PDB file of C-alpha atoms in Angstrom:
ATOM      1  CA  UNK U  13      56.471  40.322   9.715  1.00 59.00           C
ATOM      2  CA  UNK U  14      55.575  44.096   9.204  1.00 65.00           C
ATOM      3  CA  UNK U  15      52.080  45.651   9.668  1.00 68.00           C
ATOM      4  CA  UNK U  16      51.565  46.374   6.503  1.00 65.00           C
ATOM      5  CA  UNK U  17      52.082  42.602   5.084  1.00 71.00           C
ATOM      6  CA  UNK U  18      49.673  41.586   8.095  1.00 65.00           C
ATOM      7  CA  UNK U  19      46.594  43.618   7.389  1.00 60.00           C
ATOM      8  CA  UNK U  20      46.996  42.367   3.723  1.00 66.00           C
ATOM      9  CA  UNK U  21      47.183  38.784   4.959  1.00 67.00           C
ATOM     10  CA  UNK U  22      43.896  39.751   7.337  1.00 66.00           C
ATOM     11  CA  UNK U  23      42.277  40.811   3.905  1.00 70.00           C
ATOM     12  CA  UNK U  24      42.928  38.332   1.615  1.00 68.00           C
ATOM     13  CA  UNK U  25      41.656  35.868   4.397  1.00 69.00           C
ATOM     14  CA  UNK U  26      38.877  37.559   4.786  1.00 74.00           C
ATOM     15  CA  UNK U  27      37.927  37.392   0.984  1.00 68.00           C
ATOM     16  CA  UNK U  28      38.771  33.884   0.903  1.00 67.00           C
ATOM     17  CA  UNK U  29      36.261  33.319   3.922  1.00 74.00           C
ATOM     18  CA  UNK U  30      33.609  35.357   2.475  1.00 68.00           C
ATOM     19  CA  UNK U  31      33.982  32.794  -0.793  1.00 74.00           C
ATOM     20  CA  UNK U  32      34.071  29.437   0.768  1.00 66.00           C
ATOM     21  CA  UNK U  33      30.981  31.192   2.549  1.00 68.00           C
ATOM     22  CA  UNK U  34      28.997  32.248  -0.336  1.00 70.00           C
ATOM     23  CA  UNK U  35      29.869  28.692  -2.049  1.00 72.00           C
ATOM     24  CA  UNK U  36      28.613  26.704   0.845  1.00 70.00           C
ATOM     25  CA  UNK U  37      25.400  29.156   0.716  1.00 72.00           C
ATOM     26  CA  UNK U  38      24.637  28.332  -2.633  1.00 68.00           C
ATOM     27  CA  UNK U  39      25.335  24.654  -2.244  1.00 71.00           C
ATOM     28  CA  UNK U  40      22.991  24.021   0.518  1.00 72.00           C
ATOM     29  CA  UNK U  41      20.602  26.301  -1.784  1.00 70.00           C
ATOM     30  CA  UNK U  42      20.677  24.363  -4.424  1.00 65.00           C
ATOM     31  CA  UNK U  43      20.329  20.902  -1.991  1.00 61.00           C
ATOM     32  CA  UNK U  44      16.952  21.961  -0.326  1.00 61.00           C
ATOM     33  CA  UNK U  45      15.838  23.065  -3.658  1.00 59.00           C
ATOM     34  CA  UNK U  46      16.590  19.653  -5.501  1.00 53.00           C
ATOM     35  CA  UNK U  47      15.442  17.704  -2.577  1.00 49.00           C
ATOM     36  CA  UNK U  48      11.895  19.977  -2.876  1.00 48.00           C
ATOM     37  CA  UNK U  49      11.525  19.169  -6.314  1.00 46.00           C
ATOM     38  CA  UNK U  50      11.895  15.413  -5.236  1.00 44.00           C
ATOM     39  CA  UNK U  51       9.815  15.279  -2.757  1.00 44.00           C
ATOM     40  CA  UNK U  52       7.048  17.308  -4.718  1.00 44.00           C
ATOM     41  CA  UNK U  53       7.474  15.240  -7.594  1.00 44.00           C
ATOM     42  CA  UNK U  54       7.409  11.635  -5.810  1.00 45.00           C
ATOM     43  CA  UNK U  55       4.257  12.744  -4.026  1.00 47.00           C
ATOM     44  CA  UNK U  56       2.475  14.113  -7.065  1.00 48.00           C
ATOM     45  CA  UNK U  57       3.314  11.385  -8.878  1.00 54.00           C
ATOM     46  CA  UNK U  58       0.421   8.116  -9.261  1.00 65.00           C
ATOM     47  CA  UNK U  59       2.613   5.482 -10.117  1.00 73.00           C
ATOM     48  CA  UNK U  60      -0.272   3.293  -9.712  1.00 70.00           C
ATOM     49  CA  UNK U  61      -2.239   4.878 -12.181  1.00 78.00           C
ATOM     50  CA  UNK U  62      -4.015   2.163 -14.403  1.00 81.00           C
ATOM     51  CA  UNK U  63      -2.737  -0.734 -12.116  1.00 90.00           C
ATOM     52  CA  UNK U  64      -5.148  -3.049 -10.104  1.00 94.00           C
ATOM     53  CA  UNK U  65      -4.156  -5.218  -6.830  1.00 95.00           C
ATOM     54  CA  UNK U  66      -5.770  -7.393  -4.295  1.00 96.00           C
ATOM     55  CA  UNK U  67      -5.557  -7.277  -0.602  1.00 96.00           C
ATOM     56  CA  UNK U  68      -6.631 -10.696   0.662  1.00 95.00           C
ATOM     57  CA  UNK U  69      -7.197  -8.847   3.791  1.00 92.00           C
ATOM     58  CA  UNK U  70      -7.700  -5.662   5.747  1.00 90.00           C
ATOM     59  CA  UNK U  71      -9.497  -6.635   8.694  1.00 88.00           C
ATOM     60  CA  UNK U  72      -6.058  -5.945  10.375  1.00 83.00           C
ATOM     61  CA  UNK U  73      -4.298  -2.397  10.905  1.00 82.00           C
ATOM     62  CA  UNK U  74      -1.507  -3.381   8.289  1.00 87.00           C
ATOM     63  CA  UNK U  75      -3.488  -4.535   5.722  1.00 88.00           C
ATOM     64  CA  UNK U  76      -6.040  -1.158   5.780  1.00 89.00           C
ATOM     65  CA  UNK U  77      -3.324   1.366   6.052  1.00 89.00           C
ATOM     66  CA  UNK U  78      -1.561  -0.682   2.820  1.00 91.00           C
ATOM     67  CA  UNK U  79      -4.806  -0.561   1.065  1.00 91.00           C
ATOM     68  CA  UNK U  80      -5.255   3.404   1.712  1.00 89.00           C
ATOM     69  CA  UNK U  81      -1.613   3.726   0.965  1.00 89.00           C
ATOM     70  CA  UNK U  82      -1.805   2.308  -2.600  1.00 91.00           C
ATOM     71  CA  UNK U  83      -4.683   4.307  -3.219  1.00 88.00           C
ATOM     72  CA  UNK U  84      -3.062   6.962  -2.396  1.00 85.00           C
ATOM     73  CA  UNK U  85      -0.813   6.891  -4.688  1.00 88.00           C
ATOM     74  CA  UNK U  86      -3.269   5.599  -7.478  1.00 87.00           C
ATOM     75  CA  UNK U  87      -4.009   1.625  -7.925  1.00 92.00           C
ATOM     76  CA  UNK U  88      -7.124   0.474  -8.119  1.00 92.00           C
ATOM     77  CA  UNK U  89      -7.435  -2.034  -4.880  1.00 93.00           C
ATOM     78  CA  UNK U  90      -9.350  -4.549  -4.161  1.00 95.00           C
ATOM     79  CA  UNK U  91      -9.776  -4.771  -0.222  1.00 93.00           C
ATOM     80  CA  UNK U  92     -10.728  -8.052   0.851  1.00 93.00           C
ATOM     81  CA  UNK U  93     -12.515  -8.543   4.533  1.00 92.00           C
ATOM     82  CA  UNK U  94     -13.366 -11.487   6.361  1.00 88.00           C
ATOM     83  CA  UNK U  95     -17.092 -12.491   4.937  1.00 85.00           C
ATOM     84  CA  UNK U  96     -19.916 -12.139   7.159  1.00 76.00           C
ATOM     85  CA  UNK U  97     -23.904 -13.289   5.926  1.00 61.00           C
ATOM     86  CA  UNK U  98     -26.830 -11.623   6.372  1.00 55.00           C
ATOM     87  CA  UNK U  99     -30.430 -12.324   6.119  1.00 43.00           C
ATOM     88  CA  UNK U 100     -31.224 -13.646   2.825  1.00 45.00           C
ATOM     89  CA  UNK U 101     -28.731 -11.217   1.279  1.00 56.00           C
ATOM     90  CA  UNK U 102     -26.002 -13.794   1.207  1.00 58.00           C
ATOM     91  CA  UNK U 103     -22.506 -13.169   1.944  1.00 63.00           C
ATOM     92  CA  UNK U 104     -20.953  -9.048   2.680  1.00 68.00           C
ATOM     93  CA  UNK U 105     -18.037  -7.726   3.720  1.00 67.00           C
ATOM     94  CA  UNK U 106     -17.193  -8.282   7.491  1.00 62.00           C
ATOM     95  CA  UNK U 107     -18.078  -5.821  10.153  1.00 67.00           C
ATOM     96  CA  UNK U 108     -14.797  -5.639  11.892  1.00 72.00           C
ATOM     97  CA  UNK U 109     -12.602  -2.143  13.360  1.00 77.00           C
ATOM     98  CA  UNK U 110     -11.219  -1.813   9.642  1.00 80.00           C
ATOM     99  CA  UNK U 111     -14.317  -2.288   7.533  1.00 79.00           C
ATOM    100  CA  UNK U 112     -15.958   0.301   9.252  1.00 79.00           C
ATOM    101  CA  UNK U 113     -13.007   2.689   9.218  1.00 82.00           C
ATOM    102  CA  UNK U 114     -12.266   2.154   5.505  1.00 81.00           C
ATOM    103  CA  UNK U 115     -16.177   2.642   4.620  1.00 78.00           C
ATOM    104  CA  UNK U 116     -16.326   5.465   6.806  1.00 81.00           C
ATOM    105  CA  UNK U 117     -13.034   6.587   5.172  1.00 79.00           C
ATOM    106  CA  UNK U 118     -14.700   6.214   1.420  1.00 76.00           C
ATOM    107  CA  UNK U 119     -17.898   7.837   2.497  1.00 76.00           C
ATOM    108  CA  UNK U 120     -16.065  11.217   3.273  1.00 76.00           C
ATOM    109  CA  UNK U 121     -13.424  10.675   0.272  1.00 73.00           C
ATOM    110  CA  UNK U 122     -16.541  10.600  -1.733  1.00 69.00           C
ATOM    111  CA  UNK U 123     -18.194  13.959  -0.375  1.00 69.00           C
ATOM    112  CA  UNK U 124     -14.537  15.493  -1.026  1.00 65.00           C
ATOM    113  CA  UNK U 125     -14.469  14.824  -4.582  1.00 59.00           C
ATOM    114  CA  UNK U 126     -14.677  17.585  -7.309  1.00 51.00           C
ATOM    115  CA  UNK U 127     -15.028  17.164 -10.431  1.00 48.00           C
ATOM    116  CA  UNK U 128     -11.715  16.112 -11.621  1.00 49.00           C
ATOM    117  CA  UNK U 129     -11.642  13.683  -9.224  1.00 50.00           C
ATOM    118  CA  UNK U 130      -9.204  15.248  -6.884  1.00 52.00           C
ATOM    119  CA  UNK U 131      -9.239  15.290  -3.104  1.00 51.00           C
ATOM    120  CA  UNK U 132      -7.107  18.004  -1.618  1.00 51.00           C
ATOM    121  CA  UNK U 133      -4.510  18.010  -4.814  1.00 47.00           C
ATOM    122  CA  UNK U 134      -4.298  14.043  -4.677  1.00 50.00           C
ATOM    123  CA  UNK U 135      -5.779  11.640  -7.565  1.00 54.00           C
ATOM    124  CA  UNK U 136      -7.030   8.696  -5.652  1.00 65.00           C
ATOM    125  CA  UNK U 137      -7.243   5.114  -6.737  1.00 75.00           C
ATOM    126  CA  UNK U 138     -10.745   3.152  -6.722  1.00 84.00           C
ATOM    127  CA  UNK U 139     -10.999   1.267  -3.671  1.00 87.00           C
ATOM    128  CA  UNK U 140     -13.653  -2.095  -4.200  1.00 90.00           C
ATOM    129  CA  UNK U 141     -14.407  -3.808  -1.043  1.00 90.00           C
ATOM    130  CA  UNK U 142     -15.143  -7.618  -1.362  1.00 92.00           C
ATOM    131  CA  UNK U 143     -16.116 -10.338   1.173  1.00 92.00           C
ATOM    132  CA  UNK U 144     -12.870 -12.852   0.822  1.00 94.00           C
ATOM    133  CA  UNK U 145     -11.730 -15.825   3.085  1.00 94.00           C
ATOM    134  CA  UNK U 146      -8.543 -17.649   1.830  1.00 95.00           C
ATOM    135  CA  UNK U 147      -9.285 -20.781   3.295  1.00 94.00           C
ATOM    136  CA  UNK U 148     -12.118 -21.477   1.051  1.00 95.00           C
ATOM    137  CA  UNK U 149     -12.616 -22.265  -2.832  1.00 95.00           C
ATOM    138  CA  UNK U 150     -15.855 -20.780  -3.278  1.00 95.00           C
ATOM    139  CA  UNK U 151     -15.025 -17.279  -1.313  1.00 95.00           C
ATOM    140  CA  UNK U 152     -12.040 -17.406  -3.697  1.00 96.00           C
ATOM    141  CA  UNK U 153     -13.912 -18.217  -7.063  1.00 96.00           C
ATOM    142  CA  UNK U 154     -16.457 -15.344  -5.921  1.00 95.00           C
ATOM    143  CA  UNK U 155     -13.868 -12.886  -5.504  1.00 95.00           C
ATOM    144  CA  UNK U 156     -12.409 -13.738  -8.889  1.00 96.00           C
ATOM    145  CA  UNK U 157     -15.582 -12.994 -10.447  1.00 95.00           C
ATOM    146  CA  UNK U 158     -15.965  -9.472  -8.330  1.00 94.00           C
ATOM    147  CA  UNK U 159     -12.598  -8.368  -9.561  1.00 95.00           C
ATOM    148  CA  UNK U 160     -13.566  -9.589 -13.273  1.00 94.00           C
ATOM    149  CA  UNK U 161     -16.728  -7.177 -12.539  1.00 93.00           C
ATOM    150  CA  UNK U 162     -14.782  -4.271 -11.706  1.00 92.00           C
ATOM    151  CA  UNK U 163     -12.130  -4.111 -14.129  1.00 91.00           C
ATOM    152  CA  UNK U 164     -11.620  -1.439 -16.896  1.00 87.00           C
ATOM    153  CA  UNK U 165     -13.346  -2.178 -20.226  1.00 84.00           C
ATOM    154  CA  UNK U 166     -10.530  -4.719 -22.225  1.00 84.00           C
ATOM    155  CA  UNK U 167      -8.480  -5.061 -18.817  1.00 85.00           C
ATOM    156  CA  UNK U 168      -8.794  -8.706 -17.882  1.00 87.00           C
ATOM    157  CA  UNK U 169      -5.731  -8.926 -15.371  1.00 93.00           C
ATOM    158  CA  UNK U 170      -3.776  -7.659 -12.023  1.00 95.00           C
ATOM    159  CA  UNK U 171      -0.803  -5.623 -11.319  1.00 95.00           C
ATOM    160  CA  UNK U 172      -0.382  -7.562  -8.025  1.00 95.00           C
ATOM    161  CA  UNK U 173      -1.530  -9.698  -5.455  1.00 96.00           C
ATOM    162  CA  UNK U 174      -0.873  -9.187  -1.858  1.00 95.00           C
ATOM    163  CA  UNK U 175      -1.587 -12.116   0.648  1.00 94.00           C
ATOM    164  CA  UNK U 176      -2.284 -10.247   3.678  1.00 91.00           C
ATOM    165  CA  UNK U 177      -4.448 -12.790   5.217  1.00 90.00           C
ATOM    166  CA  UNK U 178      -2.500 -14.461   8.149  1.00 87.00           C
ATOM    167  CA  UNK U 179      -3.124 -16.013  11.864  1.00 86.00           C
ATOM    168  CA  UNK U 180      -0.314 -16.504  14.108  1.00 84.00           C
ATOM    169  CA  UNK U 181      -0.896 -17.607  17.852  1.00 84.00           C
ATOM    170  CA  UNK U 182       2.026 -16.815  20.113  1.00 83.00           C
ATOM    171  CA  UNK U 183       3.276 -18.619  23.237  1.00 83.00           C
ATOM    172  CA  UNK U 184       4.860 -21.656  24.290  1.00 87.00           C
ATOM    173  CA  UNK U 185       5.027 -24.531  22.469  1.00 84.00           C
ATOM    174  CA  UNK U 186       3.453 -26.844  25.324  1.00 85.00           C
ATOM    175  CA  UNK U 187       0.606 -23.951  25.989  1.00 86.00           C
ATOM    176  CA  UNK U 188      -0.970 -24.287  22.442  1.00 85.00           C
ATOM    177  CA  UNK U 189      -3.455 -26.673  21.347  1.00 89.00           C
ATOM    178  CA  UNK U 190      -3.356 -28.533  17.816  1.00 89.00           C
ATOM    179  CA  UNK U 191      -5.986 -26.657  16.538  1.00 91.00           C
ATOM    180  CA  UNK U 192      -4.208 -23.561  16.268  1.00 89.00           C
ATOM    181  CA  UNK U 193      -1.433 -25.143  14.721  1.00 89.00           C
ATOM    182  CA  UNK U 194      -4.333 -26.592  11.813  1.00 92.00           C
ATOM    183  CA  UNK U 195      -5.653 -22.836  11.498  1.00 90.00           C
ATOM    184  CA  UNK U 196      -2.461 -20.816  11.242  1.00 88.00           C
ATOM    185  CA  UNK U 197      -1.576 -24.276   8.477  1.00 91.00           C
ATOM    186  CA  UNK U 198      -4.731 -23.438   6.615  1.00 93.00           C
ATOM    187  CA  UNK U 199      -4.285 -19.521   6.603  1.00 92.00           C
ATOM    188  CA  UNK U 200      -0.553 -19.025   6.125  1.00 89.00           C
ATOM    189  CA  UNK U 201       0.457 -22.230   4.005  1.00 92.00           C
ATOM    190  CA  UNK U 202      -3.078 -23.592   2.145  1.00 94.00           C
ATOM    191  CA  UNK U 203      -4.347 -20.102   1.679  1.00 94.00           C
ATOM    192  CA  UNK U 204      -1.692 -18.722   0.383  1.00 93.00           C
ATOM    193  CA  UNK U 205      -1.543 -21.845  -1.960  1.00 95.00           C
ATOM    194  CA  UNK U 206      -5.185 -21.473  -2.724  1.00 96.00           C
ATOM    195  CA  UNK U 207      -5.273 -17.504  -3.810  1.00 96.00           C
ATOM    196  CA  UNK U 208      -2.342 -17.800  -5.901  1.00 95.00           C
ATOM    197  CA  UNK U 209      -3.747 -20.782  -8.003  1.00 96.00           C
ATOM    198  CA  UNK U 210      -7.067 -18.730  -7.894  1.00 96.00           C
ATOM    199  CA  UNK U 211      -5.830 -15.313  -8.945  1.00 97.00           C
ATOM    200  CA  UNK U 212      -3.357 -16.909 -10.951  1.00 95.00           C
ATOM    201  CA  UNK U 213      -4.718 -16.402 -14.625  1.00 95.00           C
ATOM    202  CA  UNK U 214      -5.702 -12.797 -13.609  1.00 95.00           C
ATOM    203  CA  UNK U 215      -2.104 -12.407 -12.708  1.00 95.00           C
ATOM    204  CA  UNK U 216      -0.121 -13.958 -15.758  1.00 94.00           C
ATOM    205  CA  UNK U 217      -2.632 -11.277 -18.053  1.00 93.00           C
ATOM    206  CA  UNK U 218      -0.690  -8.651 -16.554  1.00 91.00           C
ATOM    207  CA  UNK U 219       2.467 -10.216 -15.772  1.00 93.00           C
ATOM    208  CA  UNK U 220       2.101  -9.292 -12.537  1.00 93.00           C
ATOM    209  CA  UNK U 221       3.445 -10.446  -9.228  1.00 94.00           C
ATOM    210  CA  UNK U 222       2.824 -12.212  -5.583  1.00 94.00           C
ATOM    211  CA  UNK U 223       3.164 -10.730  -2.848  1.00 93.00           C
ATOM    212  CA  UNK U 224       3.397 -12.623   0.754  1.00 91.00           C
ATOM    213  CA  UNK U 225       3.354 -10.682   3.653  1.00 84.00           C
ATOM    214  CA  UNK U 226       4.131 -13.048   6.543  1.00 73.00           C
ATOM    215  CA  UNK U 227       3.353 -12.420  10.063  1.00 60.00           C
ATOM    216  CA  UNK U 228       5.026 -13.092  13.436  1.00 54.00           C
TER     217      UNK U 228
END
């Protein structure tokens, strides 16, 4: 092979690397750009915008960061924490870790809001609290009422349900008493039983669905 035919093989290869260059350029151009405009658009996007659900609970870590995750992105929740009474005032929401976060969490959402109702570019969801033990029928009728209270004019149903209320006790089987075995029964199995016949006329309004979130 002459010189001559070898520095016109050296160009033309070249070329041809310059090209599969400039393609794989514009490619991965036009991936980070797409998957921008995704991102951007999924987190802009309130697809819980006119929906309502119900945490039975959020006295754990799970069930508040759920219930500030789906009003994040827009529902209307309805965070339900283990009942505790006061004084002649009857029954309030619970004083545990997570009641005082999320109320501390709603009391600076609140001094954040303009007047469009936007904190920092995001359109959150109301967030009711409500005093709400499974494993009783008047706690449950109550909270039916509360959720009644606080629904849009002409709405009269939910989007979901979420049974975040559990109790599990770990350890070996000879270790545990029968009495834990009765309270993770009445949580897990009965209370789950008892919302969804409770909530269960809110939830056929809307078609919506049950959600139980077991724990372990």
């Amino acid at each position: 092979m002459d010189e001559q035919t070898l520095v016109i093989l050296a160009i033309q290869l070249t070329a041809l690397t310059g090209i599969v260059g400039s393609l794989l350029l514009y490619l991965l151009c036009k991936v980070r750009t797409k998957s921008h405009t995704y991102d951007t658009e999924f987190t802009s996007l309130n697809v819980g915008t006119g929906r309502s659900v119900l945490l039975t609970s959020c006295d754990t870590g799970f069930g508040l960061q759920l219930a500030l995750h789906l009003s994040g992105l827009g529902f209307r929740v309805f965070a339900g924490f283990k009942p505790s009474v006061e004084d002649g005032e009857g029954e309030t929401c619970g004083d545990s870790d997570a009641a005082k976060i999320l109320r501390a969490h709603l009391k600076q959402r609140e001094s954040e809001f303009s007047v469009d109702g936007v904190v920092k570019g995001v359109t959150y969801g109301t967030m009711i609290t409500l005093p709400l033990d499974v494993t009783r029928e008047d706690s449950l009728h109550e909270a039916v009422n509360i959720v009644r209270r606080h629904l849009p004019a002409g709405e009269d149903g939910l989007w979901a349900v979420m049974n975040t209320a559990g109790v599990c006790y770990k350890g070996r089987l000879e270790q545990q008493d029968s009495c834990q075995w009765d309270a993770m029964l009445k949580v897990n199995v009965v209370g789950t039983l008892r919302t969804a016949r409770a909530f269960l006329t809110l939830l056929r309004n809307k078609q919506g669905r049950l959600i139980n979130i077991g724990t372990g």
